[in-house]
mmCIF file of C-alpha atoms in Angstrom:
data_model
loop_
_atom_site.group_PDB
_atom_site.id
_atom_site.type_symbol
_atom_site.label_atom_id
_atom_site.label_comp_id
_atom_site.label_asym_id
_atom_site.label_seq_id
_atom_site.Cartn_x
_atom_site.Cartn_y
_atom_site.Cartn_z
ATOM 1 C CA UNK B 7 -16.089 51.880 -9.343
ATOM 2 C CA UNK B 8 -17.355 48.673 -10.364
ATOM 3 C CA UNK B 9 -18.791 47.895 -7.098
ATOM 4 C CA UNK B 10 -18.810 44.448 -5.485
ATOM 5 C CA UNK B 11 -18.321 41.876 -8.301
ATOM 6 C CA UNK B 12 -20.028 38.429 -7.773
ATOM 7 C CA UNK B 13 -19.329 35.230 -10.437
ATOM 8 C CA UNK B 14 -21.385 33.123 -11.684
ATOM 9 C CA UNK B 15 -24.592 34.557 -11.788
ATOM 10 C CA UNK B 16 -26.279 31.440 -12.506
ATOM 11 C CA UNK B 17 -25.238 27.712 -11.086
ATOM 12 C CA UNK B 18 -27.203 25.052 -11.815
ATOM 13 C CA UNK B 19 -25.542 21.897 -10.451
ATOM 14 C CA UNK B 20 -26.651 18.355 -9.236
ATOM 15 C CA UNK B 21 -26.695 17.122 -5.992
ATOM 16 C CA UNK B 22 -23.379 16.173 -5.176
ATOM 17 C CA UNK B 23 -21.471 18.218 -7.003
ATOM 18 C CA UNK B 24 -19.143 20.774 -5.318
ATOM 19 C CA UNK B 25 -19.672 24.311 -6.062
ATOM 20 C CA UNK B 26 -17.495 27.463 -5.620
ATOM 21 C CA UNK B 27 -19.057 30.984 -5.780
ATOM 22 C CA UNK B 28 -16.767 33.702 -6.068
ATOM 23 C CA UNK B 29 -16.467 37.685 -4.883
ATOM 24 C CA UNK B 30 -14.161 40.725 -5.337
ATOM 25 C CA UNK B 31 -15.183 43.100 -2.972
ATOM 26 C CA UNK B 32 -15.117 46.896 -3.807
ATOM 27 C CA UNK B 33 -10.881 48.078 -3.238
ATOM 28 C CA UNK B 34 -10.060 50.112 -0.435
ATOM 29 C CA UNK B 35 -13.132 47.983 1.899
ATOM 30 C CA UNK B 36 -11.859 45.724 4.439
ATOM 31 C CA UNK B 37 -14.879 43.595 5.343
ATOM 32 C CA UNK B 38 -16.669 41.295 3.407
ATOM 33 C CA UNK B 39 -19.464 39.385 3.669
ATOM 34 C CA UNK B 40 -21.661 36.557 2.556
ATOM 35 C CA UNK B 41 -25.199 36.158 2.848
ATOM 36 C CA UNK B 42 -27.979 33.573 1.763
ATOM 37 C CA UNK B 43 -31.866 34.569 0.760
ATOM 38 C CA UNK B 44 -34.556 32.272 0.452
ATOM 39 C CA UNK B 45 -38.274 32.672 0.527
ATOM 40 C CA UNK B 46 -38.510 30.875 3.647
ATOM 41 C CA UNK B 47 -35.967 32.118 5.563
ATOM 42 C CA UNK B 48 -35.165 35.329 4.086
ATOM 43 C CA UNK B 49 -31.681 37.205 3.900
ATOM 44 C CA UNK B 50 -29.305 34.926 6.263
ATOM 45 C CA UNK B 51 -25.637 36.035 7.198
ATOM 46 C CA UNK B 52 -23.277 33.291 6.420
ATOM 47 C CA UNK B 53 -19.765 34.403 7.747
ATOM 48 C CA UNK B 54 -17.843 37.487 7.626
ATOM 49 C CA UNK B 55 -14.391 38.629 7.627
ATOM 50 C CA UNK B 56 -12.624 41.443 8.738
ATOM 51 C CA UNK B 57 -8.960 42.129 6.933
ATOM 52 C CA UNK B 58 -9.610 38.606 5.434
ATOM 53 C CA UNK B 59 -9.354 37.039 8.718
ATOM 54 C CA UNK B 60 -12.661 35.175 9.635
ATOM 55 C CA UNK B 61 -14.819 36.785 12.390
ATOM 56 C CA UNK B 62 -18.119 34.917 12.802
ATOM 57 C CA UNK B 63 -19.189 31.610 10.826
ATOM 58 C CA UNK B 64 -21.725 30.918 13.247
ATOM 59 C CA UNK B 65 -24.341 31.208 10.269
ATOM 60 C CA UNK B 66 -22.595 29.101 8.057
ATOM 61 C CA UNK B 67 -25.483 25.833 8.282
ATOM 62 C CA UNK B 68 -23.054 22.786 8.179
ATOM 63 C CA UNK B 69 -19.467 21.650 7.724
ATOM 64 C CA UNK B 70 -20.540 21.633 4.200
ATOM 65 C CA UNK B 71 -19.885 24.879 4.018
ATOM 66 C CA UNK B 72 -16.729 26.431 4.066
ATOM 67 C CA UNK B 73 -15.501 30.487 3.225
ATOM 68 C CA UNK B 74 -12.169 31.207 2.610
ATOM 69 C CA UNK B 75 -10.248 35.057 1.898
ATOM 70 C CA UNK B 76 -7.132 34.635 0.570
ATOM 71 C CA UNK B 77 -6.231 37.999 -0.185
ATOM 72 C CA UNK B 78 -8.258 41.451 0.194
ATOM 73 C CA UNK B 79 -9.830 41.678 -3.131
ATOM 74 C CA UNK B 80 -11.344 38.122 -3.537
ATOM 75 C CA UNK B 81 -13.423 35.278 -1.588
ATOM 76 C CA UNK B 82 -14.793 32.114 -2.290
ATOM 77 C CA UNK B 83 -18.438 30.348 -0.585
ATOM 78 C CA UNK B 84 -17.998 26.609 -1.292
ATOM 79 C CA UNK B 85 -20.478 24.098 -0.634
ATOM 80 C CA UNK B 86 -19.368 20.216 -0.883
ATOM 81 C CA UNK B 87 -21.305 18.429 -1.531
ATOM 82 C CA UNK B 88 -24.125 20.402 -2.620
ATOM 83 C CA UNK B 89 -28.019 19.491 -1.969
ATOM 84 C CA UNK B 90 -31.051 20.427 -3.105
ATOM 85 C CA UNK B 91 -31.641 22.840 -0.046
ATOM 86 C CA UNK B 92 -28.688 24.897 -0.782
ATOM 87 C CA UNK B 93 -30.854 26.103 -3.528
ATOM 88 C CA UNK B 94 -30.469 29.917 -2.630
ATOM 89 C CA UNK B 95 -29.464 33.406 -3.977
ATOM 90 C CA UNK B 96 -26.094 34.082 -2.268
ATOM 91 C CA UNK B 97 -25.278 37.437 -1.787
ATOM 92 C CA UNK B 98 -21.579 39.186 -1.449
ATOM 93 C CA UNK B 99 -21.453 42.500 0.589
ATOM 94 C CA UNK B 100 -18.291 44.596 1.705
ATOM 95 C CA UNK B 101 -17.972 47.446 3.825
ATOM 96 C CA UNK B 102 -14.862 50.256 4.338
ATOM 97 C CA UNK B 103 -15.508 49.460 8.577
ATOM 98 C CA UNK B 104 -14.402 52.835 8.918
ATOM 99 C CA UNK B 105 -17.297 55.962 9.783
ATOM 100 C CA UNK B 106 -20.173 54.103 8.121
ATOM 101 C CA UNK B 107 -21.454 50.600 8.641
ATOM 102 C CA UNK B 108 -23.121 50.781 5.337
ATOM 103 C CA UNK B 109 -22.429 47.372 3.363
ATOM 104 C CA UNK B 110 -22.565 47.377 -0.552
ATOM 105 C CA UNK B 111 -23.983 44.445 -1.639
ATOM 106 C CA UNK B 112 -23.251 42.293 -5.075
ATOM 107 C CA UNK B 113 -25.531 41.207 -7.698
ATOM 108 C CA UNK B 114 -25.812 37.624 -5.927
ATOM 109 C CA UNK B 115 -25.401 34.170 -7.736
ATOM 110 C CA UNK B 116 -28.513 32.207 -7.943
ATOM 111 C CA UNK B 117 -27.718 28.830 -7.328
ATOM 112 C CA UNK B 118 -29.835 25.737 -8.462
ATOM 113 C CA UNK B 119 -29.492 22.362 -7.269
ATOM 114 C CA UNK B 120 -31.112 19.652 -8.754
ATOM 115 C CA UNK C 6 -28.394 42.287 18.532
ATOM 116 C CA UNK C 7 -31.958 44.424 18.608
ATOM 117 C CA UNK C 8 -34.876 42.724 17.087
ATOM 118 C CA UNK C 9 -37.256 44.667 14.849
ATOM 119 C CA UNK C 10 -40.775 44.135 13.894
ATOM 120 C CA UNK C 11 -41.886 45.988 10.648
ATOM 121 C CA UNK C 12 -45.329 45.242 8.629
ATOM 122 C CA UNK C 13 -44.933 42.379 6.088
ATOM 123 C CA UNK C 14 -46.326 44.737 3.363
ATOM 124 C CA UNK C 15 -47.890 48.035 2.605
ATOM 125 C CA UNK C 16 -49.557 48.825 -0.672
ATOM 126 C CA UNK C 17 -49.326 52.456 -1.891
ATOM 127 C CA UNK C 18 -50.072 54.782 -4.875
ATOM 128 C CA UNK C 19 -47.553 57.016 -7.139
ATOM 129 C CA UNK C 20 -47.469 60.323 -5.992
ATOM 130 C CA UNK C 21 -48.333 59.433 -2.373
ATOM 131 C CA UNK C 22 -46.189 59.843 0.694
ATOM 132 C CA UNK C 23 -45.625 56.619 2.506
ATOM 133 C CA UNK C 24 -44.000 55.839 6.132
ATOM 134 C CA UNK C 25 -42.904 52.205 7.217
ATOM 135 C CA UNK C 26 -42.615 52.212 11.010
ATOM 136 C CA UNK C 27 -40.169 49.398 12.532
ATOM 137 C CA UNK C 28 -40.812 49.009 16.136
ATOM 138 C CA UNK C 29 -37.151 47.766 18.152
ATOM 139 C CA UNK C 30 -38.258 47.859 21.788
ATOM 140 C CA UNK C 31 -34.993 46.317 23.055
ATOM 141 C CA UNK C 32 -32.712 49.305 21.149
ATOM 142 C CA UNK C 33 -29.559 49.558 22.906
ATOM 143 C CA UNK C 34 -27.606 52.776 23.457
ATOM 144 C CA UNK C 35 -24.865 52.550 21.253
ATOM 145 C CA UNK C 36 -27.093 51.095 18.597
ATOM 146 C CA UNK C 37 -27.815 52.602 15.126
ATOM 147 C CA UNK C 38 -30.862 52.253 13.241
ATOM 148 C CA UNK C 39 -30.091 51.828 9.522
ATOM 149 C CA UNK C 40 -32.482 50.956 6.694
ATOM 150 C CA UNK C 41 -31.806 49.194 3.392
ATOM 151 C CA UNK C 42 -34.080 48.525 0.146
ATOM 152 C CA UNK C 43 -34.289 45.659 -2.152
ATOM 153 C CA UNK C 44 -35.327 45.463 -5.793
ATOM 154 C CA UNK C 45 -36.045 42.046 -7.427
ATOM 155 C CA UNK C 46 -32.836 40.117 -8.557
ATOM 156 C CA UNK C 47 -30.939 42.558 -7.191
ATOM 157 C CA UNK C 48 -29.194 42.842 -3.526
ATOM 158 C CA UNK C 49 -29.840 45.078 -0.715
ATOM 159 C CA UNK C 50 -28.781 48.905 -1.073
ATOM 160 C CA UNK C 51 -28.473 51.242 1.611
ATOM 161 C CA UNK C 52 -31.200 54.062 2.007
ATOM 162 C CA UNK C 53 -30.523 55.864 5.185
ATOM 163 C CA UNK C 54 -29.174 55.521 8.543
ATOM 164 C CA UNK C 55 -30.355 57.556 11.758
ATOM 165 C CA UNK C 56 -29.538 57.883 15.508
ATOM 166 C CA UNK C 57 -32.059 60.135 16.989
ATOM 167 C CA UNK C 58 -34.570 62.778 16.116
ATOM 168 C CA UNK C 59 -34.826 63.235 12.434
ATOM 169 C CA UNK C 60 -32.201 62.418 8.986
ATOM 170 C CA UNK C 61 -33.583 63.455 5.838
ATOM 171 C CA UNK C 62 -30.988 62.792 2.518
ATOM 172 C CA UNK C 63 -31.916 62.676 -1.181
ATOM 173 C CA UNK C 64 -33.729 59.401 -0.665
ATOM 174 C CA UNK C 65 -35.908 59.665 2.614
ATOM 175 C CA UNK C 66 -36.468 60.709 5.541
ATOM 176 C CA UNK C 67 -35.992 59.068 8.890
ATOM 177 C CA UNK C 68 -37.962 60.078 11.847
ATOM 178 C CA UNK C 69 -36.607 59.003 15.835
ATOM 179 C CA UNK C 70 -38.716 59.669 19.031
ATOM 180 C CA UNK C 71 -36.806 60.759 22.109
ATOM 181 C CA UNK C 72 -37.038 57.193 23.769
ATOM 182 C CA UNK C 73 -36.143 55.578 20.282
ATOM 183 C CA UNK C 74 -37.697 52.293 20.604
ATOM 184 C CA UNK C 75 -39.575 52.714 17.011
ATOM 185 C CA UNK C 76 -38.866 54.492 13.948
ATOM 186 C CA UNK C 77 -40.692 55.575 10.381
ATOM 187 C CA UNK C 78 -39.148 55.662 7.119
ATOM 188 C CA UNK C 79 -40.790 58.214 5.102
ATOM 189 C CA UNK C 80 -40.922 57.896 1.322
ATOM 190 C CA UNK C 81 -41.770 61.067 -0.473
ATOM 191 C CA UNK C 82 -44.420 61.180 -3.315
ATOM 192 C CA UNK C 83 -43.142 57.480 -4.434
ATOM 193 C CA UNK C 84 -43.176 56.213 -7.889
ATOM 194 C CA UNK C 85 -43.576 52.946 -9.468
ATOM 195 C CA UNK C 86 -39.611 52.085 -9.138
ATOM 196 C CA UNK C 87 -39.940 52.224 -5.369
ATOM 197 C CA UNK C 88 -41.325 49.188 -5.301
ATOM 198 C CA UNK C 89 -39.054 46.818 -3.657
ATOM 199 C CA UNK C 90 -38.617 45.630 -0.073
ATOM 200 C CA UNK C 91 -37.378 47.781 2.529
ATOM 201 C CA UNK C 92 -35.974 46.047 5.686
ATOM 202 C CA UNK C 93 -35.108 48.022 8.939
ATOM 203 C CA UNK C 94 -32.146 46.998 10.712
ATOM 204 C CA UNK C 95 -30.566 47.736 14.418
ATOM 205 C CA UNK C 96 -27.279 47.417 15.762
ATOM 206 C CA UNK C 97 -24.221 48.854 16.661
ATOM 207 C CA UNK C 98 -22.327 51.221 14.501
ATOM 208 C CA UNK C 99 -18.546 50.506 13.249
ATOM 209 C CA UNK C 100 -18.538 47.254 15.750
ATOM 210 C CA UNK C 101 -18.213 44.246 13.474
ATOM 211 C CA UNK C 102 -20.626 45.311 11.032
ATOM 212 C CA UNK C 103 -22.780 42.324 11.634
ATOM 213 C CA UNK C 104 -26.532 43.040 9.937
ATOM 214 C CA UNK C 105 -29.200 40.892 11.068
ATOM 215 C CA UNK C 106 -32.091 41.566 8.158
ATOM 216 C CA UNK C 107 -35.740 40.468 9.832
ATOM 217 C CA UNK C 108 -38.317 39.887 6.866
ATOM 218 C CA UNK C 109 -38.958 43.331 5.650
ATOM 219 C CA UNK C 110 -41.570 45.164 4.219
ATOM 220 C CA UNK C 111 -42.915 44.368 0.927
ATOM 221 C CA UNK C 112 -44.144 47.609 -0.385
ATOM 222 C CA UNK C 113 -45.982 47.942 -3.703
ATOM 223 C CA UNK C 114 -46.578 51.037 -5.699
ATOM 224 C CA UNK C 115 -49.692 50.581 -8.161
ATOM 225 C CA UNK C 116 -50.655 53.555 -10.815
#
């Protein structure tokens, strides 16, 4: 299993620029997640889905942000326009929801804005 | 969701034992205590996840009083590779699986 695969790894953008950040979660889970860490505010949950349908954006920070599940093996976190405070790691997690809570977490995409 | 208060960082040696106690006063009944680890560059990865009394697996150990409003993650004779963070979490099993991480515990392992 390949785990939870996260693209790019690496953004560096300039302020205004949109930016897409991609996931495939691991097959057979049916929630996925996306998180934010930064020094300063540590690991933040973003939004989260459940059978792709959205559950709770209430962490998502501003209409700039928007999540979106088309299907059960991928997700996309835009941000439009980006700023210099989106300047984050952004992590991907899914879980089965069945038995075990336990959320598998991606790689994250480090995202610079200049 | 429970809040948890854990020490911002512990410094250890290899070989030692080492126990990180996360106090969560407000626990709830249905709720699960769960506790992940986090290397640099890397995200979050589950270590072990307890109800009451005591869970040991492969990784660690985790150690529940009766009234459960605190628990200890116990670390067996750690090596330099468990350093990492280690962030104790609270909430209620197969609901939602919302996760709120606090700030975690920044342990380091010297020589």
């Amino acid at each position: 299993d390949a785990g939870v695969i996260q693209s790019p790894r690496h953004e560096v953008t300039e302020m205004g620029q949109e930016v897409t950040l991609r996931c495939k979660p691991i097959s057979g889970h049916n929630s996925l997640f996306w998180y934010r860490q930064t020094m300063m505010r540590g690991l933040e949950l973003l939004i989260y889905f459940n059978n792709n349908v959205p559950i709770d954006d209430s962490g998502m920070p501003e209409d700039r942000f928007s999540a979106k599940m088309p299907n059960a093996s991928f997700s996309t976190l835009k941000i439009q326009p980006s700023e210099p405070r989106d300047s984050a790691v952004y992590f991907c997690a899914s879980r089965t929801g069945s038995h075990t809570d336990t959320q598998y977490f991606g790689p994250g995409t480090r995202l610079t804005v200049l | 969701l429970a809040k948890t208060t854990q020490p911002i960082s512990m410094d250890s040696y290899e070989g030692q034992e080492v126990n990180i106690t996360c106090s969560h006063n407000n626990i709830a009944t249905n709720d699960y205590i769960t506790w992940y680890q986090q290397f640099p560059s890397q995200g979050p990865r589950f270590i072990i996840q307890g109800y009451k009394t005591k869970v040991t697996n492969e990784v660690a150990s985790l150690f529940i009083p009766a009234d459960r409003k605190s628990s200890t993650l116990s670390l067996p004779r750690v090596s330099l590779s468990d350093t990492a963070v280690y962030y104790c979490l609270v909430g209620v099993r197969n609901q939602g699986g919302k996760l709120i991480f606090g700030q975690g515990t920044e342990l380091s392992v010297k020589p």
